[in-house]
PDB file of C-alpha atoms in Angstrom:
ATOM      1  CA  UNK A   6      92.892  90.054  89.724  1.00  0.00           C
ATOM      2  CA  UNK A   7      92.142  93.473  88.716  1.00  0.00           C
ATOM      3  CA  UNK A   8      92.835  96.676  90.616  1.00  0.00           C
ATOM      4  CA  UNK A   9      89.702  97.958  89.692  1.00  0.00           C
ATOM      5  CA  UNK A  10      86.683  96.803  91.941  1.00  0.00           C
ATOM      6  CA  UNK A  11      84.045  97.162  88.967  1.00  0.00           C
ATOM      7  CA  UNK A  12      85.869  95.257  86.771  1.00  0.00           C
ATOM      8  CA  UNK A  13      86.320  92.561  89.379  1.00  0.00           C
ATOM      9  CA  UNK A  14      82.475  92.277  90.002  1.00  0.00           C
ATOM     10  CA  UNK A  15      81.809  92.025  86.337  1.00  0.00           C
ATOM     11  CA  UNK A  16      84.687  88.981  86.069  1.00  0.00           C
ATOM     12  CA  UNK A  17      83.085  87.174  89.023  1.00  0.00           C
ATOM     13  CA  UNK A  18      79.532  87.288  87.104  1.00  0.00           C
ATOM     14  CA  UNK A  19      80.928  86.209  84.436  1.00  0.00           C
ATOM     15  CA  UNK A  20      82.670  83.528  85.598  1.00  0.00           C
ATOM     16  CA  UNK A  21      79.739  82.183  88.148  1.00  0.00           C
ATOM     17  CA  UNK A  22      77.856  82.492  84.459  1.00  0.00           C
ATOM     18  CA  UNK A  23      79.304  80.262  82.431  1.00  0.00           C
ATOM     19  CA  UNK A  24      81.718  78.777  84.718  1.00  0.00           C
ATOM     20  CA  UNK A  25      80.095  77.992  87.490  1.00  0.00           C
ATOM     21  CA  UNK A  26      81.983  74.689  89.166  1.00  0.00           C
ATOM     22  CA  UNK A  27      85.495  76.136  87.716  1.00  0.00           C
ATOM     23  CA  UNK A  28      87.032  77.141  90.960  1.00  0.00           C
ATOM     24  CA  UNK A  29      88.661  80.542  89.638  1.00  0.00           C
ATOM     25  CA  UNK A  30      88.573  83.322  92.685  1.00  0.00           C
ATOM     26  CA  UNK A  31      88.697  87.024  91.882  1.00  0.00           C
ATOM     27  CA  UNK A  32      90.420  89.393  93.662  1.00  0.00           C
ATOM     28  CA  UNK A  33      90.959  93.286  93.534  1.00  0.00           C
ATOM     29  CA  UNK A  34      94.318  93.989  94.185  1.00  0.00           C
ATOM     30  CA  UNK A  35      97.416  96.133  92.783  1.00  0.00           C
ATOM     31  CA  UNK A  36     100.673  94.415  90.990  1.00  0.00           C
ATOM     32  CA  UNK A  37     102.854  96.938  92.764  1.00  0.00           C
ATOM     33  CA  UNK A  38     101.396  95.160  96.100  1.00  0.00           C
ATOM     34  CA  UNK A  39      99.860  91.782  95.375  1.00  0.00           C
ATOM     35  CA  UNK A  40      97.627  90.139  97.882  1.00  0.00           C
ATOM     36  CA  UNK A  41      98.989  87.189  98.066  1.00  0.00           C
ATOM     37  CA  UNK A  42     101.675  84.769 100.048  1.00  0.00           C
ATOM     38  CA  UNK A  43     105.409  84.573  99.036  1.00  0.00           C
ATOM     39  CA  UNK A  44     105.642  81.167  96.654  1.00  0.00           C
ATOM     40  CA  UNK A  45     102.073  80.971  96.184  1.00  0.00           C
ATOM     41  CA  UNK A  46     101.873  79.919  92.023  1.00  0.00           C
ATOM     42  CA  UNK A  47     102.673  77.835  89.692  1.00  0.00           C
ATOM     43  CA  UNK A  48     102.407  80.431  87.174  1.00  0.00           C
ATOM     44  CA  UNK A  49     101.624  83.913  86.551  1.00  0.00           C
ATOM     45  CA  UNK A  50     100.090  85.690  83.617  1.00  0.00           C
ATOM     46  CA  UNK A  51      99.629  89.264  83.214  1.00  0.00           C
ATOM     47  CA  UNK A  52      97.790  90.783  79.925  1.00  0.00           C
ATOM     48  CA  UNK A  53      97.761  94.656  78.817  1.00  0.00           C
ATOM     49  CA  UNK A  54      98.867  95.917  82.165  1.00  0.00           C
ATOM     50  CA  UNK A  55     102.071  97.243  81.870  1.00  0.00           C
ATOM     51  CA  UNK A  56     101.821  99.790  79.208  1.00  0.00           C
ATOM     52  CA  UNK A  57     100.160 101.718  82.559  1.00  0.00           C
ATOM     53  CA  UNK A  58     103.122 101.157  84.625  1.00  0.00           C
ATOM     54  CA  UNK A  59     106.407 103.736  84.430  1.00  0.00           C
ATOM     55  CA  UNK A  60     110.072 102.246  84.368  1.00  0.00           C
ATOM     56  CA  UNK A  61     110.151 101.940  88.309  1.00  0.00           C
ATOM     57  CA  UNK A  62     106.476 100.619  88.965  1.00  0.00           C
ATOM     58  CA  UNK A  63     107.513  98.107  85.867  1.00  0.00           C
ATOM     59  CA  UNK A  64     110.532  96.694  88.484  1.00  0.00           C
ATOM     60  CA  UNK A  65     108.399  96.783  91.659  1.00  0.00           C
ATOM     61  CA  UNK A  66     105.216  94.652  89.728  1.00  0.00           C
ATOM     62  CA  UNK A  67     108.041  92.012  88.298  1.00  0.00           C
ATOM     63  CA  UNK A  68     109.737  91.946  91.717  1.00  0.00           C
ATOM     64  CA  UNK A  69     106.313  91.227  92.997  1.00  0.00           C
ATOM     65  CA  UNK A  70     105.474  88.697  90.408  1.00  0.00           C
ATOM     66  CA  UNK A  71     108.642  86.713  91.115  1.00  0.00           C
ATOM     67  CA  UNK A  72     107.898  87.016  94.802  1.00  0.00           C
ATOM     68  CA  UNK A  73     104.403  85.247  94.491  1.00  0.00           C
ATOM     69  CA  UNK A  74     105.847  82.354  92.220  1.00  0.00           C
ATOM     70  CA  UNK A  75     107.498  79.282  93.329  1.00  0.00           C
ATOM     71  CA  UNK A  76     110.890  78.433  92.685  1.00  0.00           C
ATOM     72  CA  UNK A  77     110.673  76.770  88.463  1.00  0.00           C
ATOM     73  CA  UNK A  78     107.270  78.994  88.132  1.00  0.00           C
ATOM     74  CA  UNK A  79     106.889  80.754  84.791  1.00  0.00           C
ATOM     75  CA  UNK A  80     106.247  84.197  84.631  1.00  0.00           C
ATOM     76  CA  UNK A  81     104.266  85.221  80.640  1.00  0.00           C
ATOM     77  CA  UNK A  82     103.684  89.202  79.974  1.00  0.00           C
ATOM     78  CA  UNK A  83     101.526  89.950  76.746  1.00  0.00           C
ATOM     79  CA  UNK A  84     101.485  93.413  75.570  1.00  0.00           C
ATOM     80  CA  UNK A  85     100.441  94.768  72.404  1.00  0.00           C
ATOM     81  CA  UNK A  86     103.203  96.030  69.996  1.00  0.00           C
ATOM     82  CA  UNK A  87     102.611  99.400  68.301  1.00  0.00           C
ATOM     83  CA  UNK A  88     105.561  99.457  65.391  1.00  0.00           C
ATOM     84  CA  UNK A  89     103.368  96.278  64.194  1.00  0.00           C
ATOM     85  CA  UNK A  90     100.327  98.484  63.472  1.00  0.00           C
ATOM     86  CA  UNK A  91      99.681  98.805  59.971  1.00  0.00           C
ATOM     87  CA  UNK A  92      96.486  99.569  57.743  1.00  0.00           C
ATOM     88  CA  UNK A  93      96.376  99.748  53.623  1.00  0.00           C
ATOM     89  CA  UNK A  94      95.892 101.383  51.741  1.00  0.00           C
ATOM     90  CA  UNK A  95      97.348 104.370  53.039  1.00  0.00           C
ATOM     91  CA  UNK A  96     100.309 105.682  54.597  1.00  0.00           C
ATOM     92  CA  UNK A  97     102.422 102.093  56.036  1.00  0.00           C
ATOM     93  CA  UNK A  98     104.108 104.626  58.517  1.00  0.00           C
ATOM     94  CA  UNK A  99     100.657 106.636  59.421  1.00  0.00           C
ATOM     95  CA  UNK A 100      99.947 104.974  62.922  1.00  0.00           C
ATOM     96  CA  UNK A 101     103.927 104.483  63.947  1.00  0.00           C
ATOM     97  CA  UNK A 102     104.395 108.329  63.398  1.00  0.00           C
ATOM     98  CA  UNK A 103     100.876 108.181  65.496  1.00  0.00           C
ATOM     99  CA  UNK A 104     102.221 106.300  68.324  1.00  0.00           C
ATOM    100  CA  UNK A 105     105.194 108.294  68.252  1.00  0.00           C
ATOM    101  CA  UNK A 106     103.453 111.881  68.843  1.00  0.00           C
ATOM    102  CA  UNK A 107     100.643 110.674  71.197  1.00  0.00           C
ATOM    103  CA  UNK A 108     103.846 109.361  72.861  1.00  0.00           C
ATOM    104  CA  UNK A 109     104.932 112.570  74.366  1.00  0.00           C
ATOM    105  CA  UNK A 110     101.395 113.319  76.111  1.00  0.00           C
ATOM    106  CA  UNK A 111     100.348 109.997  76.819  1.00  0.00           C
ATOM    107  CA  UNK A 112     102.413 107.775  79.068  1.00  0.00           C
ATOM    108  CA  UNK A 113     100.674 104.790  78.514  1.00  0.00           C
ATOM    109  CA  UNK A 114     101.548 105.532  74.795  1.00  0.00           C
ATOM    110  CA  UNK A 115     105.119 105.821  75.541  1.00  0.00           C
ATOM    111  CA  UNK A 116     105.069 102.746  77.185  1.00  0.00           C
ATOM    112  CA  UNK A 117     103.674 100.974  74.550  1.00  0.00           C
ATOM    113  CA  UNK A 118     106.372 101.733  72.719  1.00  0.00           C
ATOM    114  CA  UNK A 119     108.742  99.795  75.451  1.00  0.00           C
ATOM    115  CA  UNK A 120     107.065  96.568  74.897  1.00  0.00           C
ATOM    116  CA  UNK A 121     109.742  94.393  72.947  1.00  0.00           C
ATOM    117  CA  UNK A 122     112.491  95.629  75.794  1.00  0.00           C
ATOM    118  CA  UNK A 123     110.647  93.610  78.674  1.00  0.00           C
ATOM    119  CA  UNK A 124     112.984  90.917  77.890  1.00  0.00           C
ATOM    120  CA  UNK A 125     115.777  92.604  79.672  1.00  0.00           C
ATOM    121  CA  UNK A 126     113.920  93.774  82.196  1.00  0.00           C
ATOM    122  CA  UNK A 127     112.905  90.420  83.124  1.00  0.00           C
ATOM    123  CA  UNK A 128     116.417  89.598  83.236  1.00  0.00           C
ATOM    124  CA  UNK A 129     117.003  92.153  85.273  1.00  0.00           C
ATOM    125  CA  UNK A 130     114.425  91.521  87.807  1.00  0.00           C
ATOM    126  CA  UNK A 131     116.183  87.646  88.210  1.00  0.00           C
ATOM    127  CA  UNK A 132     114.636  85.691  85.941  1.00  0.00           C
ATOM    128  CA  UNK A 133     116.076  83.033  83.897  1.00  0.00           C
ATOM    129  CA  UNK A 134     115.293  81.071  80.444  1.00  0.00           C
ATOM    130  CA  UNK A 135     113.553  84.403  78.873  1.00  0.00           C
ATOM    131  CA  UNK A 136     111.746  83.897  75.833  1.00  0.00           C
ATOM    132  CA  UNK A 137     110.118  86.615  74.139  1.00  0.00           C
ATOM    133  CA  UNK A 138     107.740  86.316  70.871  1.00  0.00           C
ATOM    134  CA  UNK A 139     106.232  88.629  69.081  1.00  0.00           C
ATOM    135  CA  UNK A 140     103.230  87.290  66.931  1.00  0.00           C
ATOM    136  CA  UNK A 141     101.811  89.287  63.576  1.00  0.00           C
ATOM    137  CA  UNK A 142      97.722  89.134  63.274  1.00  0.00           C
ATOM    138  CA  UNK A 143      96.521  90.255  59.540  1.00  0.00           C
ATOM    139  CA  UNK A 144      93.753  90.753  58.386  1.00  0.00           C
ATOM    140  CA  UNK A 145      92.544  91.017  54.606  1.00  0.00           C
ATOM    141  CA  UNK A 146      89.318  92.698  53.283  1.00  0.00           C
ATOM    142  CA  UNK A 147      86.686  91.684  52.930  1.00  0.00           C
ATOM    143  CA  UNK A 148      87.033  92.372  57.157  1.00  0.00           C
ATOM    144  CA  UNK A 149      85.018  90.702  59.334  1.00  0.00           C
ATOM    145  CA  UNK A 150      82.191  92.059  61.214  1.00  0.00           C
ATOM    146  CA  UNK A 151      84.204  91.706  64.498  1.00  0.00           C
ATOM    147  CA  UNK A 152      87.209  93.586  63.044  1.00  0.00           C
ATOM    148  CA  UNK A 153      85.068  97.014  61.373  1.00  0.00           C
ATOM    149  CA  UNK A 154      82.470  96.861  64.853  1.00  0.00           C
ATOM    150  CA  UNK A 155      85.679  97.106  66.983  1.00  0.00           C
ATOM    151  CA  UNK A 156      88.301  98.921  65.066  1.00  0.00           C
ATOM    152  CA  UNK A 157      85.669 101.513  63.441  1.00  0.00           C
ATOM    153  CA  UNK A 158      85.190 103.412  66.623  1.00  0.00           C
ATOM    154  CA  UNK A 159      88.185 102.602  68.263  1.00  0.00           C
ATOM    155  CA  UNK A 160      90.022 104.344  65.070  1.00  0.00           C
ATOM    156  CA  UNK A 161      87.482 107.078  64.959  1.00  0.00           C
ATOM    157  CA  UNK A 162      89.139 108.636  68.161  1.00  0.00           C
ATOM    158  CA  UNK A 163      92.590 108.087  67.350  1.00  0.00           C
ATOM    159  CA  UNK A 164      91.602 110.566  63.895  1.00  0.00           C
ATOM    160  CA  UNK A 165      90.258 113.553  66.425  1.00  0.00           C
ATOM    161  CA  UNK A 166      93.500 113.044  68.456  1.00  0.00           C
ATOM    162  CA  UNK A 167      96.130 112.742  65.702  1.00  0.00           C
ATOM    163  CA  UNK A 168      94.287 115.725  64.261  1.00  0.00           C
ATOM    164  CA  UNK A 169      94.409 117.413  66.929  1.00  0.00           C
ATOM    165  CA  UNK A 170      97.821 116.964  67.090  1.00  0.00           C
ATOM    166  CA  UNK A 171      97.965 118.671  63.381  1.00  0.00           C
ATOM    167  CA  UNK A 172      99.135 115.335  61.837  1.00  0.00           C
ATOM    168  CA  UNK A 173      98.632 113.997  58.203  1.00  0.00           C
ATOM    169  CA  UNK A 174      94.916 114.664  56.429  1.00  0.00           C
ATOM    170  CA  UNK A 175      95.289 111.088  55.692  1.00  0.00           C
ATOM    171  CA  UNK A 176      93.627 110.661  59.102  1.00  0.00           C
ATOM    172  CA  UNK A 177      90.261 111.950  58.243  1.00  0.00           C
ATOM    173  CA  UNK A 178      88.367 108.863  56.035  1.00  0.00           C
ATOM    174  CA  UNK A 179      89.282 107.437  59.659  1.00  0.00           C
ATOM    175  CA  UNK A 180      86.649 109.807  61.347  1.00  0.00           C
ATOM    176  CA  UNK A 181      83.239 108.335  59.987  1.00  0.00           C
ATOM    177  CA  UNK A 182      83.532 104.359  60.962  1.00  0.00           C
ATOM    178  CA  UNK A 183      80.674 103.902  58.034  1.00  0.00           C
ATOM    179  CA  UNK A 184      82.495 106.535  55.568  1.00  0.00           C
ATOM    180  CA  UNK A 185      82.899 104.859  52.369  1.00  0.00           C
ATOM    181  CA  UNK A 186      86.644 106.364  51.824  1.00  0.00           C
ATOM    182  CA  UNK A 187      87.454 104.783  55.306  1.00  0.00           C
ATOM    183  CA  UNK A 188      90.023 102.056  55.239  1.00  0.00           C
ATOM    184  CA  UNK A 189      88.141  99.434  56.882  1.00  0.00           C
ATOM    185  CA  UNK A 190      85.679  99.641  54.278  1.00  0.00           C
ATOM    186  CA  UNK A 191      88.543  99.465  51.059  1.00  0.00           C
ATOM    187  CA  UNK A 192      88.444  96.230  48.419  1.00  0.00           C
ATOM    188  CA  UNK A 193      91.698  95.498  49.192  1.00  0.00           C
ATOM    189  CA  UNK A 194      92.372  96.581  52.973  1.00  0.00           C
ATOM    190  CA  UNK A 195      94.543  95.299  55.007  1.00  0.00           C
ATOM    191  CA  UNK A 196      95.569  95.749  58.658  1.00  0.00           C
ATOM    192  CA  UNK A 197      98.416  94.397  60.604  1.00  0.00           C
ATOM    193  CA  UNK A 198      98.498  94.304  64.665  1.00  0.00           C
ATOM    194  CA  UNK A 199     100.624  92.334  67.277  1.00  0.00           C
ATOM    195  CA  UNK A 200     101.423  91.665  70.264  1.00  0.00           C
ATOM    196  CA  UNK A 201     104.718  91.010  72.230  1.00  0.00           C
ATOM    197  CA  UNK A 202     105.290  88.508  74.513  1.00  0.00           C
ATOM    198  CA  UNK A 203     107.544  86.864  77.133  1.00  0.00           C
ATOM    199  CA  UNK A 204     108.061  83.986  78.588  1.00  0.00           C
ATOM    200  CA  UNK A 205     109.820  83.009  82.049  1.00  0.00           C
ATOM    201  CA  UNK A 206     111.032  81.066  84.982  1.00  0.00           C
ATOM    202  CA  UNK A 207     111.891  82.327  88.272  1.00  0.00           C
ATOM    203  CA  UNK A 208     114.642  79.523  88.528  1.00  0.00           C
ATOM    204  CA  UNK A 209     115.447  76.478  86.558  1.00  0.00           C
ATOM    205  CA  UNK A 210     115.168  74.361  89.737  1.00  0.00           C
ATOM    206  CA  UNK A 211     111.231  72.946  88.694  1.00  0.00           C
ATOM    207  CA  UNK A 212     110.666  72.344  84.628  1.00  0.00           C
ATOM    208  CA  UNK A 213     107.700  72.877  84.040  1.00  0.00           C
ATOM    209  CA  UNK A 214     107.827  71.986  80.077  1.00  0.00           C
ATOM    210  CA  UNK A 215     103.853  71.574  79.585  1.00  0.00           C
ATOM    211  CA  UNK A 216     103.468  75.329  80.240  1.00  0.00           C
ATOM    212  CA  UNK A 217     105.659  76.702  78.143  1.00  0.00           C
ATOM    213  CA  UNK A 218     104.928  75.899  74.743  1.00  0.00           C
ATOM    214  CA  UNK A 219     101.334  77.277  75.869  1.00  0.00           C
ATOM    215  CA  UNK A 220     103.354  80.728  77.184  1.00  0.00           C
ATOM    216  CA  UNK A 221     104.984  81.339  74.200  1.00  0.00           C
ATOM    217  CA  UNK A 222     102.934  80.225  71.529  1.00  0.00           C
ATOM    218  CA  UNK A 223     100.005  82.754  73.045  1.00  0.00           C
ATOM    219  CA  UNK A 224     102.286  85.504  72.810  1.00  0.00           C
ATOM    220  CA  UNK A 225     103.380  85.782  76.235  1.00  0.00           C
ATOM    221  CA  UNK A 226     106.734  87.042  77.960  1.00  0.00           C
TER     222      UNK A 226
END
């Protein structure tokens, strides 16, 4: 389910593409409002959404998600964690102190920085057996095709913002993806990311133990 109705068409196409006889329906819909029967799953999984939604539409979206599940249903959040971000060589603290000023004009910035707290607020939405994990991905030069083609341009506009923002001159070898002084290009870079993850039920009336494992160990909430 997405709540955008292009990004819904190109999930169907895919799907009818390569997984054709799979069964998988996809809906457009919103997590503040979901479009679908109390008790209705067996499980739930929701993946770089709420870093768009503030403190209140956080509660109404995990109200919601605990509405549509069945009593013993497991609930798993993934969201990326931003105080994991690092890249060498360079500054260790240049994208925290990043995250930190885009923070205060971007609220899906600021709720990035939120993301290992969900545990409580699944708590407080009436969930039970919480589990959160937070995994560490490294990688070590030589990088990978995959890693330069998606973090080159991706990094390239973080540099305009942050100097924008009159942060560090570190930030400029970050400007040209195909710069030799950028990082991603270095003999002995390295870049940290991760993600943060929970894992719940909605009671503890139905185990349902073969999910788990698979909830956590992907990084979920």
């Amino acid at each position: 389910m997405d709540v955008d109705e292009r990004q819904v068409a190109v999930a169907a196409a895919r799907i009818g593409q390569s997984y054709p006889s799979c069964g998988v329906q996809v809906r457009q819909g919103d997590v503040l409002c979901l479009p679908f029967e109390d008790d209705s799953f067996d499980a739930v999984w929701c993946s770089d959404t709420v870093r768009y939604l503030d403190d209140g539409q956080l509660s109404v979206a995990l109200g919601e998600f605990r509405r549509v599940l069945r009593p013993g249903g497991v609930l798993a959040v993934r969201e990326r964690d931003p105080s994991l971000v690092m890249v060498r060589p360079g500054d260790p603290y240049l994208f925290l102190d990043y995250y930190r000023a885009v923070a205060a004009h971007v609220a899906c910035t600021r709720h990035l920085l939120r993301s290992r707290e969900l545990h409580r607020r699944l708590e407080g939405a009436g969930f039970t057996m919480v589990r959160q994990h937070t995994i560490l991905i490294e990688h070590y030069a030589p990088l990978s095709s995959d890693v330069v083609r998606y973090r080159g341009p991706a990094w390239s506009q973080a540099a305009r913002t942050a100097l924008r923002l009159g942060l560090e001159p570190q930030w400029k070898p970050f400007l040209d993806p195909d710069g030799e002084q950028n990082p991603l290009r270095a003999a002995d870079g390295y870049i940290s990311e991760g993600c943060a993850g929970r894992g719940q039920r909605r009671h503890a009336l139905t185990p349902l133990p073969r999910l788990l494992p698979r909830i956590t160990l992907t990084g979920v909430r």
